[in-house]
GROMACS .gro file of C-alpha atoms in nm:
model
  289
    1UNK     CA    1  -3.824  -0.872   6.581
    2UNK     CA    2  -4.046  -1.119   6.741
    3UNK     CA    3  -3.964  -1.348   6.955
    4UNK     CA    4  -4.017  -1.680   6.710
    5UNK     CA    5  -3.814  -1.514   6.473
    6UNK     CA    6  -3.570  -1.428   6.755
    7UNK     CA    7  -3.500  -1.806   6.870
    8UNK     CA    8  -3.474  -1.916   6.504
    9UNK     CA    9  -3.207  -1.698   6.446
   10UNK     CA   10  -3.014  -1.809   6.778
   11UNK     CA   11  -3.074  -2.196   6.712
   12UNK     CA   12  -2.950  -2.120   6.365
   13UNK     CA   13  -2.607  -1.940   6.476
   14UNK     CA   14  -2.574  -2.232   6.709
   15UNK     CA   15  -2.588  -2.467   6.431
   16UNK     CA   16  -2.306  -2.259   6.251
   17UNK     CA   17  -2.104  -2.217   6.555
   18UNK     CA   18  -2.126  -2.645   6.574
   19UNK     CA   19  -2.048  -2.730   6.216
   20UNK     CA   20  -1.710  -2.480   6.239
   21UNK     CA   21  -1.616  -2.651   6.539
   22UNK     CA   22  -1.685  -2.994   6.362
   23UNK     CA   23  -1.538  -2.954   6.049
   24UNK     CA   24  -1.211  -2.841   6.300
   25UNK     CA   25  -1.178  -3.152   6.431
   26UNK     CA   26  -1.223  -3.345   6.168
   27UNK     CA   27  -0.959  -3.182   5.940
   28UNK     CA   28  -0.695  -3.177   6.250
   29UNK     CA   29  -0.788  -3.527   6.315
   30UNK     CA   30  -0.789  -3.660   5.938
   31UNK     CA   31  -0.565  -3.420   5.745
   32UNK     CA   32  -0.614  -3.400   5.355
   33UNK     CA   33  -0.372  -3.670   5.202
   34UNK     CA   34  -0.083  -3.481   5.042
   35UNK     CA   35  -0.020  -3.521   4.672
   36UNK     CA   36   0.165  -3.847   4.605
   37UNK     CA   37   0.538  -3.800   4.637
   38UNK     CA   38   0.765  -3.890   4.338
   39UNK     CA   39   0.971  -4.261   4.420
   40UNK     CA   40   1.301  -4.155   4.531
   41UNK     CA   41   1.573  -4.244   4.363
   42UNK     CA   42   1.764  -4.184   3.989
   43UNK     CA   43   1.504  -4.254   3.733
   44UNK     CA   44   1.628  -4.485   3.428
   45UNK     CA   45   1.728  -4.738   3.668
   46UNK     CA   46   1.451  -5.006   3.866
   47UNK     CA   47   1.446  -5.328   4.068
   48UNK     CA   48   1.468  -5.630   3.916
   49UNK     CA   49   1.293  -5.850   4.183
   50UNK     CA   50   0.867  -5.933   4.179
   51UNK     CA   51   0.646  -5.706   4.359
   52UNK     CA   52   0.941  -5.430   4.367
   53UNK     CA   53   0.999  -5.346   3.975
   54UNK     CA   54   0.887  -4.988   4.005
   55UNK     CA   55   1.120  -4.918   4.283
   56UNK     CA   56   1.452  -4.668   4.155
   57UNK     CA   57   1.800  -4.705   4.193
   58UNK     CA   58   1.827  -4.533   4.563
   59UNK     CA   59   2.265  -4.438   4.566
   60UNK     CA   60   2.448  -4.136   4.585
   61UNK     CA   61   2.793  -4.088   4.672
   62UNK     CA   62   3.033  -3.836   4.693
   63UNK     CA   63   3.366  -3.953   4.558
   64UNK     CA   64   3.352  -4.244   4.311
   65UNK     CA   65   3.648  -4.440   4.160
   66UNK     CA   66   3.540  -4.577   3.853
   67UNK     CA   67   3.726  -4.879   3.721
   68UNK     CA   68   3.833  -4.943   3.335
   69UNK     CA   69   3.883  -5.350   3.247
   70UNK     CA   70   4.209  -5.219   3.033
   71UNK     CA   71   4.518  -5.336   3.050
   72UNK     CA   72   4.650  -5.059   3.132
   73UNK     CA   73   4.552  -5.155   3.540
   74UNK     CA   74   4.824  -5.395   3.526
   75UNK     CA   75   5.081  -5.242   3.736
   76UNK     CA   76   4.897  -5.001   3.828
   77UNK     CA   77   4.955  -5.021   4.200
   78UNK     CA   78   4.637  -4.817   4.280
   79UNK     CA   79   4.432  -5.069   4.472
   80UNK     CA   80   4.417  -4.932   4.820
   81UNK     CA   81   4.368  -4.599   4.681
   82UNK     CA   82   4.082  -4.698   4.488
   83UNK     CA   83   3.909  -4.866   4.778
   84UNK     CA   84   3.949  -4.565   4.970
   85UNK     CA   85   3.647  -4.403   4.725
   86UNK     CA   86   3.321  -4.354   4.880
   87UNK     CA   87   3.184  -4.588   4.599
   88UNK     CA   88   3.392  -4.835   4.375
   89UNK     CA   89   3.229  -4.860   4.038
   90UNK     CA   90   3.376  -5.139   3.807
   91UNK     CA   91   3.231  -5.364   3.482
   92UNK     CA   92   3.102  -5.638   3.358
   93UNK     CA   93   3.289  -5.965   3.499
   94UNK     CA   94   3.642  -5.763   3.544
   95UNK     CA   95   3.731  -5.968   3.865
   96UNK     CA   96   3.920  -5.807   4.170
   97UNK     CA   97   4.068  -6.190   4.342
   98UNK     CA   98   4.455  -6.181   4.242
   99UNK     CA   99   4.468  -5.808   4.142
  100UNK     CA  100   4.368  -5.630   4.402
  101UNK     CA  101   4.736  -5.466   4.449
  102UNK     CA  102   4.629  -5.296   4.128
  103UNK     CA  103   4.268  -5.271   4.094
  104UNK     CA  104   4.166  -5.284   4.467
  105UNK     CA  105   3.920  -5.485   4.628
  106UNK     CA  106   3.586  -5.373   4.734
  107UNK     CA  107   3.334  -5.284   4.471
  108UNK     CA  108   2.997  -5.094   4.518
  109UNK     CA  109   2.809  -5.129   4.178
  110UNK     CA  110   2.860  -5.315   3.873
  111UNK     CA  111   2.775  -5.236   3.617
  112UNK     CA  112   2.742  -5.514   3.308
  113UNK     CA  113   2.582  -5.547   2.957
  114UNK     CA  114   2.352  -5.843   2.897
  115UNK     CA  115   2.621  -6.042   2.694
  116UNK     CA  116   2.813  -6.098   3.050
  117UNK     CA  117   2.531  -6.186   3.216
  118UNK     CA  118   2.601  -6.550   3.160
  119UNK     CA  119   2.944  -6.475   3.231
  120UNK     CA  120   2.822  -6.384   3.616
  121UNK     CA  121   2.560  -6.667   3.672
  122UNK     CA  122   2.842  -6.934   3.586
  123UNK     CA  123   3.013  -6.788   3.842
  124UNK     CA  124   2.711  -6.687   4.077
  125UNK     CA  125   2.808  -6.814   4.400
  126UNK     CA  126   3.109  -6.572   4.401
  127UNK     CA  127   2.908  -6.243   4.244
  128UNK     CA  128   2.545  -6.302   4.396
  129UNK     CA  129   2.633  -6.460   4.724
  130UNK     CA  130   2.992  -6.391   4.849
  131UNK     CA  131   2.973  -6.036   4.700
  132UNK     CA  132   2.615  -5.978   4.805
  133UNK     CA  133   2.683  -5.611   4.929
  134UNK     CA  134   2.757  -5.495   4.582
  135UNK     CA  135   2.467  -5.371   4.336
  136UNK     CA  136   2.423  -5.481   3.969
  137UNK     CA  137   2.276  -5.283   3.739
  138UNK     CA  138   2.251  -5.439   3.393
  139UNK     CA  139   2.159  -5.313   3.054
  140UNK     CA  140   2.059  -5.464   2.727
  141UNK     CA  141   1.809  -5.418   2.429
  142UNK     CA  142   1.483  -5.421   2.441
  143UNK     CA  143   1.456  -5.749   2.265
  144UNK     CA  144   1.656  -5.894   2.584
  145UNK     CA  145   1.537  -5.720   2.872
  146UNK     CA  146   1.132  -5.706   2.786
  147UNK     CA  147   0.947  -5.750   3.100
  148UNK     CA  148   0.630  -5.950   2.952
  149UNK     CA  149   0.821  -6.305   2.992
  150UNK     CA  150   0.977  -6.331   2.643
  151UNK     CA  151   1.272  -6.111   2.747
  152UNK     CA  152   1.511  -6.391   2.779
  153UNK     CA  153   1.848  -6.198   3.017
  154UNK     CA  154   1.577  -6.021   3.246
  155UNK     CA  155   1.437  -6.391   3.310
  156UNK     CA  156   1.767  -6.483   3.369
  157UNK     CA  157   1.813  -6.218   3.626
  158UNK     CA  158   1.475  -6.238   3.781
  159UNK     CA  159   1.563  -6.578   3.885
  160UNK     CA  160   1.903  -6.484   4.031
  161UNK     CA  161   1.692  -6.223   4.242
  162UNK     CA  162   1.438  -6.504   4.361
  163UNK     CA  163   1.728  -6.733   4.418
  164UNK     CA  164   1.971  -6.420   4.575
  165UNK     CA  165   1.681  -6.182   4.760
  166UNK     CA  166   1.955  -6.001   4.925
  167UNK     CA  167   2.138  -5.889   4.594
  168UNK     CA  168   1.998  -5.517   4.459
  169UNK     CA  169   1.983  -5.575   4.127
  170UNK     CA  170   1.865  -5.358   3.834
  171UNK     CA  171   1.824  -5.304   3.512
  172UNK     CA  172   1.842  -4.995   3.310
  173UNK     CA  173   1.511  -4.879   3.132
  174UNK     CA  174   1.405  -4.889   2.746
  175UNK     CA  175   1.372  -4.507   2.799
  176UNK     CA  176   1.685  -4.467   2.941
  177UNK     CA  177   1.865  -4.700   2.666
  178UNK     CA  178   1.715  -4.470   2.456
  179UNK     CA  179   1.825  -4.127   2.634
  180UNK     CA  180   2.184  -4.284   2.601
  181UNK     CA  181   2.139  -4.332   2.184
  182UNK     CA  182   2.029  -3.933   2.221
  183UNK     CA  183   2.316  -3.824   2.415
  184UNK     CA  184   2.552  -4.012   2.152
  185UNK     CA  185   2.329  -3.866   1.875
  186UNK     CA  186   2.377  -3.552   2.003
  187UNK     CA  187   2.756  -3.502   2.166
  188UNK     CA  188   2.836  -3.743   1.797
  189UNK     CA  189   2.572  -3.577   1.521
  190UNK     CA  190   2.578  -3.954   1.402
  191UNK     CA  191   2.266  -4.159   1.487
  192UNK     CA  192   2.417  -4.493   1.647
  193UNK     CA  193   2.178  -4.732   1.463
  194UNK     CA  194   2.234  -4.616   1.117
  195UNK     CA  195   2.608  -4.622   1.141
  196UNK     CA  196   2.596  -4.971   1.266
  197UNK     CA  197   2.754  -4.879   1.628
  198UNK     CA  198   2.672  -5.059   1.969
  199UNK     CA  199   2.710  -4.827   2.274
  200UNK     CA  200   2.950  -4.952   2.526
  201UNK     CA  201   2.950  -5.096   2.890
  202UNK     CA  202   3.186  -4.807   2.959
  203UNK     CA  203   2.948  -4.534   2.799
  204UNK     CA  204   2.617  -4.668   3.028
  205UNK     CA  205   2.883  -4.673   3.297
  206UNK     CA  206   2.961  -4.292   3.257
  207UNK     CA  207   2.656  -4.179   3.259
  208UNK     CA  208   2.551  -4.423   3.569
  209UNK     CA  209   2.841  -4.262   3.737
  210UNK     CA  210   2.745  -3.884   3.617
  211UNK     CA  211   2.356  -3.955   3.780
  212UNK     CA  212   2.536  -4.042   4.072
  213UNK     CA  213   2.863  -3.889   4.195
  214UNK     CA  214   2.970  -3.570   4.276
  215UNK     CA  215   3.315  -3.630   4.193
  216UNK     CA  216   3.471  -3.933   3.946
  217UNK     CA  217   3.784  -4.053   3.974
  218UNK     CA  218   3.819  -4.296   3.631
  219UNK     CA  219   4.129  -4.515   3.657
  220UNK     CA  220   4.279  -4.712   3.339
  221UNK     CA  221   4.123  -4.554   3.085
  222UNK     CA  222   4.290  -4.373   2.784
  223UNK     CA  223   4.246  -4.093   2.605
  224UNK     CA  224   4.130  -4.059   2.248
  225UNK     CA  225   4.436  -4.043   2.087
  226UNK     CA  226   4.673  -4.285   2.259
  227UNK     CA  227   4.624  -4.545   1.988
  228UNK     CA  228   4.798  -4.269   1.729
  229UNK     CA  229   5.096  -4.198   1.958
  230UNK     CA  230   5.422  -4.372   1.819
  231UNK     CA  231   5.488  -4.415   2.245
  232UNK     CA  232   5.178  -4.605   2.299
  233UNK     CA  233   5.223  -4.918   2.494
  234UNK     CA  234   5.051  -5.224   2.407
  235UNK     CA  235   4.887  -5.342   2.685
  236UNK     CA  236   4.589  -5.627   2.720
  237UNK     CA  237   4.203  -5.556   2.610
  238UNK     CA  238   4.126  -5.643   2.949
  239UNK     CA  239   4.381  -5.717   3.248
  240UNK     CA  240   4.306  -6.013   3.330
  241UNK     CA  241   4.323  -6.157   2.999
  242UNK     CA  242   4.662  -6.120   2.935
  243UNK     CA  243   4.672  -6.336   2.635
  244UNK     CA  244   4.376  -6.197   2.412
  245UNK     CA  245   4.418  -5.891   2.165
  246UNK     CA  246   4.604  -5.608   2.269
  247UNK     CA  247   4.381  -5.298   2.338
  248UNK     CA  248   4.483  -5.019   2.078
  249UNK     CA  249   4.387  -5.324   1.791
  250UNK     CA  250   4.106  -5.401   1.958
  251UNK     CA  251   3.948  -4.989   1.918
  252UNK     CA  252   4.084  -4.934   1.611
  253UNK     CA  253   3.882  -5.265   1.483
  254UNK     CA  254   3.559  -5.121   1.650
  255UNK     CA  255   3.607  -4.796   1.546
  256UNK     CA  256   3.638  -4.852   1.206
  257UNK     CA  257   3.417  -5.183   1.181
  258UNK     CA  258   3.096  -5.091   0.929
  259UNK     CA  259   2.832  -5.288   1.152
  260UNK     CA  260   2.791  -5.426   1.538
  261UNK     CA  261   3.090  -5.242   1.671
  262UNK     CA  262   3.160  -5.015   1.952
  263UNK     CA  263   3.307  -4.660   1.919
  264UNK     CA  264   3.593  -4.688   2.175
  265UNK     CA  265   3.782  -4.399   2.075
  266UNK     CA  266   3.483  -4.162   1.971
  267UNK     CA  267   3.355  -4.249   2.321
  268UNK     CA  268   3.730  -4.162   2.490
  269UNK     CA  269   3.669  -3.783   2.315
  270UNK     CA  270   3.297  -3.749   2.439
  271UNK     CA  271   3.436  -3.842   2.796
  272UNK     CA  272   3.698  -3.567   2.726
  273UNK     CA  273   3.401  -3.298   2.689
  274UNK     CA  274   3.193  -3.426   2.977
  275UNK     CA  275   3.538  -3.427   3.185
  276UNK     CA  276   3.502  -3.028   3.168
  277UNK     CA  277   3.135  -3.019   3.261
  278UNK     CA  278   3.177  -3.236   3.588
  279UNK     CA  279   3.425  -3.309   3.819
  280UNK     CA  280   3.590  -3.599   3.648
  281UNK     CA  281   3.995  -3.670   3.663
  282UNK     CA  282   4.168  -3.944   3.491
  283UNK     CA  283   4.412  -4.166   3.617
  284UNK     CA  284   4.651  -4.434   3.521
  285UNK     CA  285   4.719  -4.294   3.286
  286UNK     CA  286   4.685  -3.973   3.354
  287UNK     CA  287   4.557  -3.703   3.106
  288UNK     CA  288   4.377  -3.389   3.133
  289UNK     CA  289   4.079  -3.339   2.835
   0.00000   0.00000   0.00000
């Protein structure tokens, strides 16, 4: 070899030898970005609050006590039992000030359809200030909870969040409203819309509680076919309205209602079914599915 071609070869090895070593450093020193992690949290469920709408509901918990409005809580004595729960699920505007001996005190999320939301802002002070360490999550049709400014409830709770920064509030997805009309579709073989049914607070609340908990402890909430019973006791709709229609006249008027209602008592027996797929116990009253 001679000695031009020699050198060439050296200075070209050299050059190699340099651009290994470079590209080194530089991919030690400026690793490739990794690929973009999914948002944490259960999906179905986001932020109402500007700037933050794509973040998910972020709570787990390991025992939950999950809190029926009934009547049949009156009495019930299970207050500091149920605040004993890692998380204290309740609905709606069911109040805990003046029952707490039965229905305990503290309450982690609540959950409430978009008819109550009124119910909550004429009260905000006590659910958006003094019980700022609970979360909301709120569900409603699309026609209500639109994002695009003509959704009239998510406007509503858009300013509570401006007005309340500290509260978590969310509200549950289209898609997810929709997953819930499959589930029912599917556990029911009846499509909800064409037989004129409205899914419940309590059947949103379920499944809330199912995406969450390892373990659900539901108290005051009866079983399919306690209305039929000749032993049934009639107890309040809710227990705190003591004077409103009792609660077995109240299901069997949904149940059987052609359009708008809700299916209490077909919802008790899907509960039933679920109740052997997760860890779910039923108290006051207590029944096994």
């Amino acid at each position: 070899m001679n000695p031009l071609m020699h050198r060439w070869l050296c200075l070209l090895s050299l050059s190699l030898l340099a651009l290994f070593w470079f590209g080194h450093v530089i991919r030690r020193d400026h690793p490739a970005p990794s690929p973009a992690a999914p948002p944490a949290g259960i999906r179905g469920y986001t932020r109402v609050r500007p700037g933050e709408m794509d973040q998910l509901l972020a709570l787990r918990c390991g025992r939950c006590a999950l809190i029926s409005s009934s009547g049949q809580m009156i009495g019930a004595g299970a207050g500091e039992e149920i605040d004993r729960a890692g998380c204290v699920i309740r609905m709606n505007n069911a109040p805990t000030r003046g029952y707490e001996r039965d229905v305990g005190s503290r309450t982690t999320v609540r959950v409430a359809s978009h008819t109550s939301v009124p119910l909550l802002v004429k009260n905000e002070r006590y659910y958006f200030q003094q019980s700022a360490n609970t979360t909301y999550v709120f569900w409603g049709p699309e026609r209500n909870m639109r994002q695009d400014g003509k959704g009239r409830v998510f406007n509503t709770l858009l300013k509570v969040a401006k007005k309340y920064p500290d509260v978590q509030i969310y509200a549950v997805t289209g898609d997810k409203v929709q997953d819930c009309d499959n589930v029912f579709q599917n556990e029911t073989g009846k499509n909800r819309l064409k037989t004129g049914a409205y899914l419940s607070t309590g059947f949103f609340t379920m499944i809330l509680a199912i995406d969450m908990c390892d373990s659900i402890q539901v108290y005051g909430m009866i079983d399919n076919n306690h209305c039929t019973q000749a032993n049934n006791s009639a107890v309040p709709y809710h227990y705190y309205e003591k004077s409103r229609l009792d609660e077995c006249k109240m299901y069997r008027f949904h149940e059987n209602t052609s359009r708008g209602g809700h299916r209490f008592i077909t919802e008790k027996a899907i509960y039933a079914k679920w109740a052997k797929l997760h860890k779910i116990e039923f108290k006051h009253p207590s029944w096994n599915p």
